Short mmCIF file of C-alpha atoms in Angstrom, two decimals:
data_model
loop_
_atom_site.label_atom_id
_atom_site.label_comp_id
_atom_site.label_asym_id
_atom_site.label_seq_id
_atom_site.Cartn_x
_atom_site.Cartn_y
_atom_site.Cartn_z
CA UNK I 1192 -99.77 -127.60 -22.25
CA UNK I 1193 -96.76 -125.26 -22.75
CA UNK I 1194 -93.63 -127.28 -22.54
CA UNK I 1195 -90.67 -125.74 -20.62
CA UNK I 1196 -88.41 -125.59 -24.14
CA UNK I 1197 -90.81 -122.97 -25.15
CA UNK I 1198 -90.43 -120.66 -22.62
CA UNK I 1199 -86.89 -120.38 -23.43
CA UNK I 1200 -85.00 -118.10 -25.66
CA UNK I 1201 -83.72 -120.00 -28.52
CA UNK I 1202 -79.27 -119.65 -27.96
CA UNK I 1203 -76.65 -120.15 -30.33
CA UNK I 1204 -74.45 -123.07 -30.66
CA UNK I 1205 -71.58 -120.73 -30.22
CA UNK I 1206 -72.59 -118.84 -27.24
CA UNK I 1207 -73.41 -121.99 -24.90
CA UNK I 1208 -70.18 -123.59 -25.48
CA UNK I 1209 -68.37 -120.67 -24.91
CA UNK I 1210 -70.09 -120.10 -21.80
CA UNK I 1211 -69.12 -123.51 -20.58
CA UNK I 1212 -66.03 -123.89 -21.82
CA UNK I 1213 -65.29 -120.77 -19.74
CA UNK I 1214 -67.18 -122.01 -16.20
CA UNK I 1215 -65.29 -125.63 -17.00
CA UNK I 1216 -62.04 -123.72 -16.67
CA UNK I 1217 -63.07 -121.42 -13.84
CA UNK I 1218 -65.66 -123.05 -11.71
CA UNK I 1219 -64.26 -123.92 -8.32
CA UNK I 1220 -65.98 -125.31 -5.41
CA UNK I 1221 -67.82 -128.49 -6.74
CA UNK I 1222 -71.24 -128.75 -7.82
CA UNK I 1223 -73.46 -127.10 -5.07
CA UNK I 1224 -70.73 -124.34 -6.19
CA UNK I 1225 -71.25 -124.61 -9.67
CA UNK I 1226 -74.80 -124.55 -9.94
CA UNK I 1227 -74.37 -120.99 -7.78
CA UNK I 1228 -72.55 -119.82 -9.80
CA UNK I 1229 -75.13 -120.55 -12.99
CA UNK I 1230 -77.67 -119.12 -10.89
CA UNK I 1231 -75.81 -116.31 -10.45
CA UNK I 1232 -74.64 -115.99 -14.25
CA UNK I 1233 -77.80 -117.21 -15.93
CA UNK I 1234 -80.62 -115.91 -13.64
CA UNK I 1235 -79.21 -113.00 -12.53
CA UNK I 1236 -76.48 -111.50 -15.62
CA UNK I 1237 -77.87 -113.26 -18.64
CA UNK I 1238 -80.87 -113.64 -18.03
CA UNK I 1239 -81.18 -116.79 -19.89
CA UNK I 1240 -83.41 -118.26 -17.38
CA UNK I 1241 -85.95 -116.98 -14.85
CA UNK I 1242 -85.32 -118.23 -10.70
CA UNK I 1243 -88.52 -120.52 -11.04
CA UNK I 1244 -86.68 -122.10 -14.55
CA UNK I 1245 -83.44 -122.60 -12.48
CA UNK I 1246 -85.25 -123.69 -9.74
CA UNK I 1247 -87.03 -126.62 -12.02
CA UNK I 1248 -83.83 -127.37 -13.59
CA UNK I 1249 -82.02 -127.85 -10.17
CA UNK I 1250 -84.84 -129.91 -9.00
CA UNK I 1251 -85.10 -132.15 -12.20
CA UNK I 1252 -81.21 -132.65 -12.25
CA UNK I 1253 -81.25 -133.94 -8.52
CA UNK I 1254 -84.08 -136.45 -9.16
CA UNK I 1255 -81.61 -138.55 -11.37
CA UNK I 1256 -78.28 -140.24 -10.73
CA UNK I 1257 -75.39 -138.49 -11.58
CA UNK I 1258 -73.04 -135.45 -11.30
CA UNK I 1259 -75.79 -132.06 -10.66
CA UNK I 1260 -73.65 -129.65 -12.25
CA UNK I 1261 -73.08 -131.02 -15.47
CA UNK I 1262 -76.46 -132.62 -15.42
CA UNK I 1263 -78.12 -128.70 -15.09
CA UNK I 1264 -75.16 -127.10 -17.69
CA UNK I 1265 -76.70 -130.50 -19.97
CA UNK I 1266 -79.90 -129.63 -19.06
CA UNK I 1267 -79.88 -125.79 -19.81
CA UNK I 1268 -77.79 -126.44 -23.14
CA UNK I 1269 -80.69 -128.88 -24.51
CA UNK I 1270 -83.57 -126.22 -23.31
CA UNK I 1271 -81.39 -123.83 -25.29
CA UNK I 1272 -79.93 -124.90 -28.31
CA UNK I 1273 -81.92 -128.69 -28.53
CA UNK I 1274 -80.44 -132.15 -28.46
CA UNK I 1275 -76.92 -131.72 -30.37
CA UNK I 1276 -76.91 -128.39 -28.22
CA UNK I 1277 -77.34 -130.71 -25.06
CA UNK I 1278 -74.16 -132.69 -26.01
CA UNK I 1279 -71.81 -129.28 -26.69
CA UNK I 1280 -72.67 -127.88 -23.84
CA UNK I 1281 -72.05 -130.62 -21.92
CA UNK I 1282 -68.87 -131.93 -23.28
CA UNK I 1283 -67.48 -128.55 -23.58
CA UNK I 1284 -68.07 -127.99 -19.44
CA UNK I 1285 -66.14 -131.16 -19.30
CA UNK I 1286 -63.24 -131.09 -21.62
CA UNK I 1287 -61.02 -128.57 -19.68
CA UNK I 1288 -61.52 -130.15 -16.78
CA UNK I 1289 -60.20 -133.30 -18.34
CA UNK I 1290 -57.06 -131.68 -19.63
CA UNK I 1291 -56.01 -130.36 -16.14
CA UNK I 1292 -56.87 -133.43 -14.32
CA UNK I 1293 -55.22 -135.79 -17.18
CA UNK I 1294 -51.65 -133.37 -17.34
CA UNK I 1295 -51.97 -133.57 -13.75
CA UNK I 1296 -52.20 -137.31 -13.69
CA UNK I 1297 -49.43 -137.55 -15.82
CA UNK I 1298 -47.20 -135.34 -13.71
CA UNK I 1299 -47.92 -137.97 -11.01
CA UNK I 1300 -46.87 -140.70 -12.90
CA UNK I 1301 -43.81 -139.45 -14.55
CA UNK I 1302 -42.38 -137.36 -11.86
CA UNK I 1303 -43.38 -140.29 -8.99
CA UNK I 1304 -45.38 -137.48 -6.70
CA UNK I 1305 -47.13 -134.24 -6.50
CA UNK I 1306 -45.88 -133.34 -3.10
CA UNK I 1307 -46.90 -129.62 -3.68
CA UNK I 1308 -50.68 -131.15 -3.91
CA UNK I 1309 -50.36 -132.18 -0.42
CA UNK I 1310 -49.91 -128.12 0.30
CA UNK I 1311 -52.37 -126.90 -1.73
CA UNK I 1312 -54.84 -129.17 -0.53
CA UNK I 1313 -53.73 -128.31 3.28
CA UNK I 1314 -55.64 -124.99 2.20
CA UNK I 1315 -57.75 -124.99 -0.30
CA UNK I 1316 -59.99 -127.89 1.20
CA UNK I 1317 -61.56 -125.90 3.79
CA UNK I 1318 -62.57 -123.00 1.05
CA UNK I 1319 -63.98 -125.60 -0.82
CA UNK I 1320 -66.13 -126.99 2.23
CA UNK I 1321 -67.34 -123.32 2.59
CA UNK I 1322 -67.97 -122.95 -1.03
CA UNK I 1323 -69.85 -125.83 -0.99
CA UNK I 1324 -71.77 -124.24 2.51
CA UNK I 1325 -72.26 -121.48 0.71
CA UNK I 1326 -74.11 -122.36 -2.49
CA UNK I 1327 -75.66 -125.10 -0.53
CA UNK I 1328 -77.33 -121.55 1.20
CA UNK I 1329 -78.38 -120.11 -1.74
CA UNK I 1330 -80.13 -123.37 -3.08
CA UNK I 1331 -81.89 -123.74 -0.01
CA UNK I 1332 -83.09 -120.31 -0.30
CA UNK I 1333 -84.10 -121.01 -3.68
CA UNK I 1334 -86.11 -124.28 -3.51
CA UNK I 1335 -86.90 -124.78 -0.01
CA UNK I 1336 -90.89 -123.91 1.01
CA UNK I 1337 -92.06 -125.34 4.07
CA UNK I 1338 -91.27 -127.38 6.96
CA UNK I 1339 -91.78 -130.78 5.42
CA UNK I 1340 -88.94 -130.26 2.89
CA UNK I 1341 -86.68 -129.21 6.07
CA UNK I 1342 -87.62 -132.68 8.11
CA UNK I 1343 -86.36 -134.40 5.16
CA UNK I 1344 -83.31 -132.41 4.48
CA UNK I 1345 -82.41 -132.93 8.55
CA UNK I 1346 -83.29 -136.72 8.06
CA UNK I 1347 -81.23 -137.56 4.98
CA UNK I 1348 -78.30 -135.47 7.03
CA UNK I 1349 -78.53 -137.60 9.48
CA UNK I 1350 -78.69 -140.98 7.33
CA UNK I 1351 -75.58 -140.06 5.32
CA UNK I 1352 -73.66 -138.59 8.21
CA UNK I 1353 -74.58 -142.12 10.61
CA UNK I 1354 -73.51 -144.38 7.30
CA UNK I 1355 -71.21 -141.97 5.87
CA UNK I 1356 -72.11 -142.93 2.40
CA UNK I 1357 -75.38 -141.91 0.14
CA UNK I 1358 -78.33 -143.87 0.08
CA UNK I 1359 -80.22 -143.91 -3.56
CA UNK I 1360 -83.23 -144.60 -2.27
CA UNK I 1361 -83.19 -141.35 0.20
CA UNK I 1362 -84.08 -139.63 -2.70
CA UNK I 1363 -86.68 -142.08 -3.95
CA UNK I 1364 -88.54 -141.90 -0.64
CA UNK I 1365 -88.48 -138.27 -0.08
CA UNK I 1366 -90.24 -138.02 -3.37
CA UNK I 1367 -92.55 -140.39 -2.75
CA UNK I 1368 -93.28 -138.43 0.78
CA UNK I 1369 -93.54 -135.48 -1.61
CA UNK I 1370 -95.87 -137.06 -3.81
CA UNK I 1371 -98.08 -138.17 -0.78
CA UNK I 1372 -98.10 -134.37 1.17
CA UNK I 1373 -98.03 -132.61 -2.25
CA UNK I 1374 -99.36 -134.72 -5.00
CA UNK I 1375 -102.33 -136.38 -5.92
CA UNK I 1376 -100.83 -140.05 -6.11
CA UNK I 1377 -102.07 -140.22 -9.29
CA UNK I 1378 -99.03 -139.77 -11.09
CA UNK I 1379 -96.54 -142.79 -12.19
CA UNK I 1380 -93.30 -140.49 -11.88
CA UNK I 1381 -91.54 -142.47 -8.51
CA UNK I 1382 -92.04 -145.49 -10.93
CA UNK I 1383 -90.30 -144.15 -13.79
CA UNK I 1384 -87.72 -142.48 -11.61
CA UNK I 1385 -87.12 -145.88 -9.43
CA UNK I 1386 -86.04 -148.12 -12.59
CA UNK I 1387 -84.05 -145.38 -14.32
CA UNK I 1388 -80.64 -146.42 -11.60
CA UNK I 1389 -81.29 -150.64 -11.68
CA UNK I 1390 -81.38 -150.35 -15.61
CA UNK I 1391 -78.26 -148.15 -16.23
CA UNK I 1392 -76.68 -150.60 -13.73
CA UNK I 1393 -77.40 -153.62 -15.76
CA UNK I 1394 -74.89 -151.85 -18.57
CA UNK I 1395 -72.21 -152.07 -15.25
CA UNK I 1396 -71.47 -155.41 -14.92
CA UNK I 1397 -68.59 -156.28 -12.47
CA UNK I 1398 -66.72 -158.32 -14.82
CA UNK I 1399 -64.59 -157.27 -18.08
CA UNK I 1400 -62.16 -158.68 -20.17
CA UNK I 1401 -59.31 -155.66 -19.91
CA UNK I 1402 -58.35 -153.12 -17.34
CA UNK I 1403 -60.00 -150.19 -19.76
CA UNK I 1404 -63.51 -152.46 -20.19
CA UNK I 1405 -63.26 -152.50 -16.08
CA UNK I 1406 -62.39 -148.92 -15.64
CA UNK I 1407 -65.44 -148.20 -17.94
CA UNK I 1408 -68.52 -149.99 -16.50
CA UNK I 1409 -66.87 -149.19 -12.63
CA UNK I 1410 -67.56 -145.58 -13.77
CA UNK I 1411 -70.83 -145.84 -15.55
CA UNK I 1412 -72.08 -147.58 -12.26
CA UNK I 1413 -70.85 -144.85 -10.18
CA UNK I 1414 -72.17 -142.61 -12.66
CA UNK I 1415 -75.39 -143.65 -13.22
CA UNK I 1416 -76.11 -145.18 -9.50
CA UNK I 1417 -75.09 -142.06 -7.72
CA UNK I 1418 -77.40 -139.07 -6.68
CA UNK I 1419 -76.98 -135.59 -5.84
CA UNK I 1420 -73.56 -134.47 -6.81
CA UNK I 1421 -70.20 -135.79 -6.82
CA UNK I 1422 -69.50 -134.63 -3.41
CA UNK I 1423 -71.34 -138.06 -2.05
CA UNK I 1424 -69.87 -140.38 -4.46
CA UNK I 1425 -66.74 -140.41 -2.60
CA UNK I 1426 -67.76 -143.38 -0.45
CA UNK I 1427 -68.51 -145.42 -3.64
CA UNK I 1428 -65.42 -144.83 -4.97
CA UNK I 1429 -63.53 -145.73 -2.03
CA UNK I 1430 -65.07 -148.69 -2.30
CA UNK I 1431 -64.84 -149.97 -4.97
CA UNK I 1432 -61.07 -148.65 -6.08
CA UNK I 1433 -59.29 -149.22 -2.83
CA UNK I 1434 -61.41 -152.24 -1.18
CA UNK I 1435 -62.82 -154.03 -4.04
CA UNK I 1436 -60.37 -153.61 -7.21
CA UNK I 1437 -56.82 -152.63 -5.48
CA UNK I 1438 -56.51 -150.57 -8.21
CA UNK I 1439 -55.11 -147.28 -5.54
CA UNK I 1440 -53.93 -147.63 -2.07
CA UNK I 1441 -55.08 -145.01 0.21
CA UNK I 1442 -52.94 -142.18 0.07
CA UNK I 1443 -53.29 -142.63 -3.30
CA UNK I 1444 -57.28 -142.41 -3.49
CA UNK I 1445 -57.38 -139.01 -1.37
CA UNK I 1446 -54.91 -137.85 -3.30
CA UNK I 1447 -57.39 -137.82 -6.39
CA UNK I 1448 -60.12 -136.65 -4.19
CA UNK I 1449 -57.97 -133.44 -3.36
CA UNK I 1450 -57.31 -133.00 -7.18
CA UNK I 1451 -60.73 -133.19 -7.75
CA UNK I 1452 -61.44 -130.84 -5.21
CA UNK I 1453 -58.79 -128.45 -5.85
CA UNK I 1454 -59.37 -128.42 -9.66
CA UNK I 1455 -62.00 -126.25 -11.50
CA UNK I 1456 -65.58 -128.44 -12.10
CA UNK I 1457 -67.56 -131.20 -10.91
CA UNK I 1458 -65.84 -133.37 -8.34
CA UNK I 1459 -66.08 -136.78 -9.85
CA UNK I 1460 -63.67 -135.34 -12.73
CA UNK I 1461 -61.58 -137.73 -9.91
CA UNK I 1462 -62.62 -140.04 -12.20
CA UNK I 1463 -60.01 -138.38 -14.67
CA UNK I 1464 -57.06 -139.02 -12.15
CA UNK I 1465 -57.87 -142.22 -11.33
CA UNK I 1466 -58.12 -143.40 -14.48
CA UNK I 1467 -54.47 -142.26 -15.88
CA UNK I 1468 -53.10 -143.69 -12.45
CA UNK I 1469 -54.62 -147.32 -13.46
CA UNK I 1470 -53.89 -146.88 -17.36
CA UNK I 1471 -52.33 -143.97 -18.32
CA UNK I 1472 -54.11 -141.72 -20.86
CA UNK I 1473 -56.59 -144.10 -22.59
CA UNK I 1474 -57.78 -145.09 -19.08
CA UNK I 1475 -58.02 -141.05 -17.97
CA UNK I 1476 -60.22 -140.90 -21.23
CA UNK I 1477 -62.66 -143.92 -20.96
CA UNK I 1478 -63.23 -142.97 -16.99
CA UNK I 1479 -64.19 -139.79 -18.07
CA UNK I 1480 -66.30 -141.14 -20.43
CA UNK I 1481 -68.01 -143.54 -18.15
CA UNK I 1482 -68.77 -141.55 -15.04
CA UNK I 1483 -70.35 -138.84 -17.33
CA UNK I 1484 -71.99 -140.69 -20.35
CA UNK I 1485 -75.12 -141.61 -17.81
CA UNK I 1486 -75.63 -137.98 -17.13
CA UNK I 1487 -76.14 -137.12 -20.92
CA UNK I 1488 -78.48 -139.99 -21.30
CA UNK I 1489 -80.31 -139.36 -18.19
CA UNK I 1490 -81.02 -135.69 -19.00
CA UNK I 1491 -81.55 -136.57 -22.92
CA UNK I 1492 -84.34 -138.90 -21.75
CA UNK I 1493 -85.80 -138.51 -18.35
CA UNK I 1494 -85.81 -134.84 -18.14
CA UNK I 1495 -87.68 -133.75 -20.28
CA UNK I 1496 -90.44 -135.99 -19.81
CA UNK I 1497 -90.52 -134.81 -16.01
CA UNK I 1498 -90.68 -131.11 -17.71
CA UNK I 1499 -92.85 -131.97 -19.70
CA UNK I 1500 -95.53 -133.05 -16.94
CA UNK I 1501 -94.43 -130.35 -14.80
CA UNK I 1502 -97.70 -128.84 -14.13
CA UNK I 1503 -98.40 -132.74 -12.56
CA UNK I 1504 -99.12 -132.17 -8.95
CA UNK I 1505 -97.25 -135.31 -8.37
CA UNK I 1506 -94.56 -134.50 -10.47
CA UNK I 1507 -93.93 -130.73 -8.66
CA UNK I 1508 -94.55 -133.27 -5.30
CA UNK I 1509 -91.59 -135.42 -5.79
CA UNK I 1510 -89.36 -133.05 -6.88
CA UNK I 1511 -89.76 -130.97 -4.10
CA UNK I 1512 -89.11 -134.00 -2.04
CA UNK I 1513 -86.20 -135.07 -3.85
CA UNK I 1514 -84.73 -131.13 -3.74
CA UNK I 1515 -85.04 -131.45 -0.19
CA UNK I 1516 -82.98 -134.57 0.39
CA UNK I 1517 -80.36 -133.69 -1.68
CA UNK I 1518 -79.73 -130.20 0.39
CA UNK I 1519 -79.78 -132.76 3.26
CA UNK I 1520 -77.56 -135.13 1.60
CA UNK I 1521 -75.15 -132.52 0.12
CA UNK I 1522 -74.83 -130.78 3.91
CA UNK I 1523 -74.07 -134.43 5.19
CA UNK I 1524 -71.32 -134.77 2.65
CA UNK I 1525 -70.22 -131.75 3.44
CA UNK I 1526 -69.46 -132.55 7.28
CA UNK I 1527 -67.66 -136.11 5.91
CA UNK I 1528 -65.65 -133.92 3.88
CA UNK I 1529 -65.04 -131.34 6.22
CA UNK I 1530 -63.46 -134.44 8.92
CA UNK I 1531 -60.91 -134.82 5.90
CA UNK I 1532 -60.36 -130.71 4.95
CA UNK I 1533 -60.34 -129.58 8.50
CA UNK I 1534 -57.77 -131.05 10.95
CA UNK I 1535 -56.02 -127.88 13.21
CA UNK I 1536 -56.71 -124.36 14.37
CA UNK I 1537 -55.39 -122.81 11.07
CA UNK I 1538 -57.70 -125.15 8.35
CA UNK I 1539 -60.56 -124.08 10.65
CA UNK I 1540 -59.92 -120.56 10.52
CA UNK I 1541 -59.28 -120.75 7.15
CA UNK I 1542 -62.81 -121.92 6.66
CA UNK I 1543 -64.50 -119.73 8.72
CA UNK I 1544 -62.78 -116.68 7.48
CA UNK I 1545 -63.52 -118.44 3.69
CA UNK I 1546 -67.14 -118.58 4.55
CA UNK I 1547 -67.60 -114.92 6.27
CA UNK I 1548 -65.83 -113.33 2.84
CA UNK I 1549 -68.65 -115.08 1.15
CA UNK I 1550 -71.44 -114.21 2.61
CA UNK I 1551 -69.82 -110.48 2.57
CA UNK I 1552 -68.66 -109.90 -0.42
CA UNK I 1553 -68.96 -111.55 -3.54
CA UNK I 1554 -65.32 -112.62 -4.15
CA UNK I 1555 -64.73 -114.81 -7.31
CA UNK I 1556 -64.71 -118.77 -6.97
CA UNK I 1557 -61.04 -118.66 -8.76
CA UNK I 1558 -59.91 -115.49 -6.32
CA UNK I 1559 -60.68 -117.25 -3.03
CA UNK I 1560 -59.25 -120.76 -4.46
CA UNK I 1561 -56.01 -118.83 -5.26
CA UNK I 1562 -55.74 -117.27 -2.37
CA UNK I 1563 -55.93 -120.18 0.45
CA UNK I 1564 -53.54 -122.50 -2.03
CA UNK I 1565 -50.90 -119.93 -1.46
CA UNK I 1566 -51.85 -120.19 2.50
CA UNK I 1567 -51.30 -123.77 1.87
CA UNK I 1568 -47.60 -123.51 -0.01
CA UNK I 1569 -46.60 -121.12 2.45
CA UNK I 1570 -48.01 -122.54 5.71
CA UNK I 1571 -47.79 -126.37 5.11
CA UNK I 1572 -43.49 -126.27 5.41
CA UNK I 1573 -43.72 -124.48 8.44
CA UNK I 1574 -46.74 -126.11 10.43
CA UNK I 1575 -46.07 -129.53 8.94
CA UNK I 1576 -49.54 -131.14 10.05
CA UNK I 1577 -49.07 -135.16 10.07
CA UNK I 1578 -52.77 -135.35 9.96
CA UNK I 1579 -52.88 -134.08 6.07
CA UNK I 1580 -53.83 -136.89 3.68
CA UNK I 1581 -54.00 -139.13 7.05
CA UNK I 1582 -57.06 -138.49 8.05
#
């Protein structure tokens, strides 16, 4: 059987971390956004991929735990330039991201607030929730088939909006629905996929000896137990850094949500914040480390053995499944997000007006992120919303 890696064009080293070094610095709007954006840039301008390639690669990447942009730039990078390709690809989508977030962290500290975040997030946040309704659009439109996959998109909105956190095993069961309306049942894949998150977590232990050996299995447990994107891990974090460790209060905690937000790259670089807040720079490092490490391991591994079958009826079953719970999931997020980003009559126009210039024209990520920050600096002194890192 031809593998996927063969029906790609061999890249340079060069080229692919240029090409993420550049979307690390740029891409706004979270992962949904990000992966758009590839689509857009890869599919459609480079042609590095085909849509049915993207479309396996988005699929794959959102039947594991973890962040989905970076997991498809790691993904993409190792179908491209091979395993050592995989890791500069990845790291290089990452490190920018980790130098804004970490300065940024370190302006909080020293200076003793960001008060001008509280502005810009006042109006970026509802861009980014119609970023994120955006992309979330165009995925649809490239992976969903059929009415099943839309019941089980509209059920897993409903689960995470009633809970308001993600549920793993959404995603395990809507494969294994896919497996049973697509597949054969033959296959072992919703096995394989099932242990892959209570394995990782066994390297998460709740205990450590320091603050960094804490900071570092929190993360690899949010980074290897969470699916989808970063936009549901939210929840978990709360969690865990405001309830269970004290480590933020909660201005604090949305705080680093709106800087990972508002800053270019996957969401969870919160992570980054977080981490300098508890322990400066080494603890900004290891976080990063932790909540992404999974990811490369998880795509190293487990992808390309699910490419690799991906002529499997069962396979192609429960990753349509899968695909069609995270839309689900993703759109629930996006409403839990939205109760945060959208407070008066001026966030929600912002939004809708965001959204309508989107689906118009195609405006840069960076032009429309620009744009509604400056509605925020200007606007936030005069309107003065108390509900703004309240809610």
């Amino acid at each position: 059987m031809t593998t996927t890696t063969t029906t790609f064009a061999r890249g340079r080293m060069g080229e692919i971390v240029r090409y993420f070094l550049r979307l690390g610095c740029l891409g706004f709007g979270g992962p949904v956004a990000l992966v758009g954006q590839m689509e857009r840039e890869l599919v459609d301008g480079k042609k590095w991929l085909t849509k049915e390639q993207m479309r396996e690669a988005v699929a794959i990447c959102q039947s594991l735990p973890g962040p989905l942009a970076i997991q498809v730039g790691i993904y993409i990078s190792y179908l491209r330039c091979g395993f050592w390709g995989a890791w500069a690809g990845g790291w290089a989508f990452i490190l920018p991201n980790f130098m804004i977030v970490a300065g940024l962290g370190a302006l909080y500290v020293y200076l003793g607030d960001l008060r001008p975040v509280t502005a810009i997030f006042y109006g970026v946040s509802p861009a980014v929730i119609a970023l994120i309704l955006h992309s979330c659009y165009r995925l649809a439109r490239l992976g969903m088939e059929d009415r099943l996959q839309w019941v089980i998109a509209v059920v897993c909105l409903a689960i995470t909006v009633i809970l308001q956190a993600e549920v793993a095993f959404l995603f395990i069961g809507a494969g294994i629905a896919g497996i049973l309306y697509y597949g054969t049942f033959r296959g072992r894949t919703p096995t394989a996929l099932s242990v892959t998150a209570p394995v990782l977590a066994q390297l998460a232990p709740n205990t450590s000896g320091s603050i960094l050996g804490k900071l570092l299995l929190f993360f690899l447990k949010a980074g290897s137990l969470t699916f989808g994107s970063g936009l549901v891990i939210v929840p978990f974090l709360e969690q865990g850094l405001v309830q269970q460790f004290g480590w933020l209060d909660e201005r604090q905690f949305l705080i680093a949500v709106a800087i990972g937000m508002i800053s270019p790259g996957p969401v969870v670089i919160t992570a980054t914040f977080v981490g300098y807040l508890v322990a400066g720079f080494w603890g900004s490092l290891v976080s990063t480390i932790g909540i992404f490490l999974p990811s490369f391991l998880l795509v190293l591994i487990v992808a390309p053995l699910l490419a690799r079958h991906r002529g499997n009826a069962n396979v192609q079953g429960f990753v349509k499944g899968a695909y069609a719970a995270a839309i689900g999931t993703i759109l629930g997020a996006c409403i839990l997000l939205g109760r945060i980003a959208i407070g008066d009559w001026l966030t929600a126009l912002v939004g809708i007006v965001s959204l309508a210039i989107l689906f118009r024209w195609k405006v840069s990520n960076p032009l429309l992120i620009c744009a509604t920050a400056v509605i925020g600096l200007v606007t936030y002194p005069i309107l003065q919303p108390g509900w703004v890192m309240v809610h």
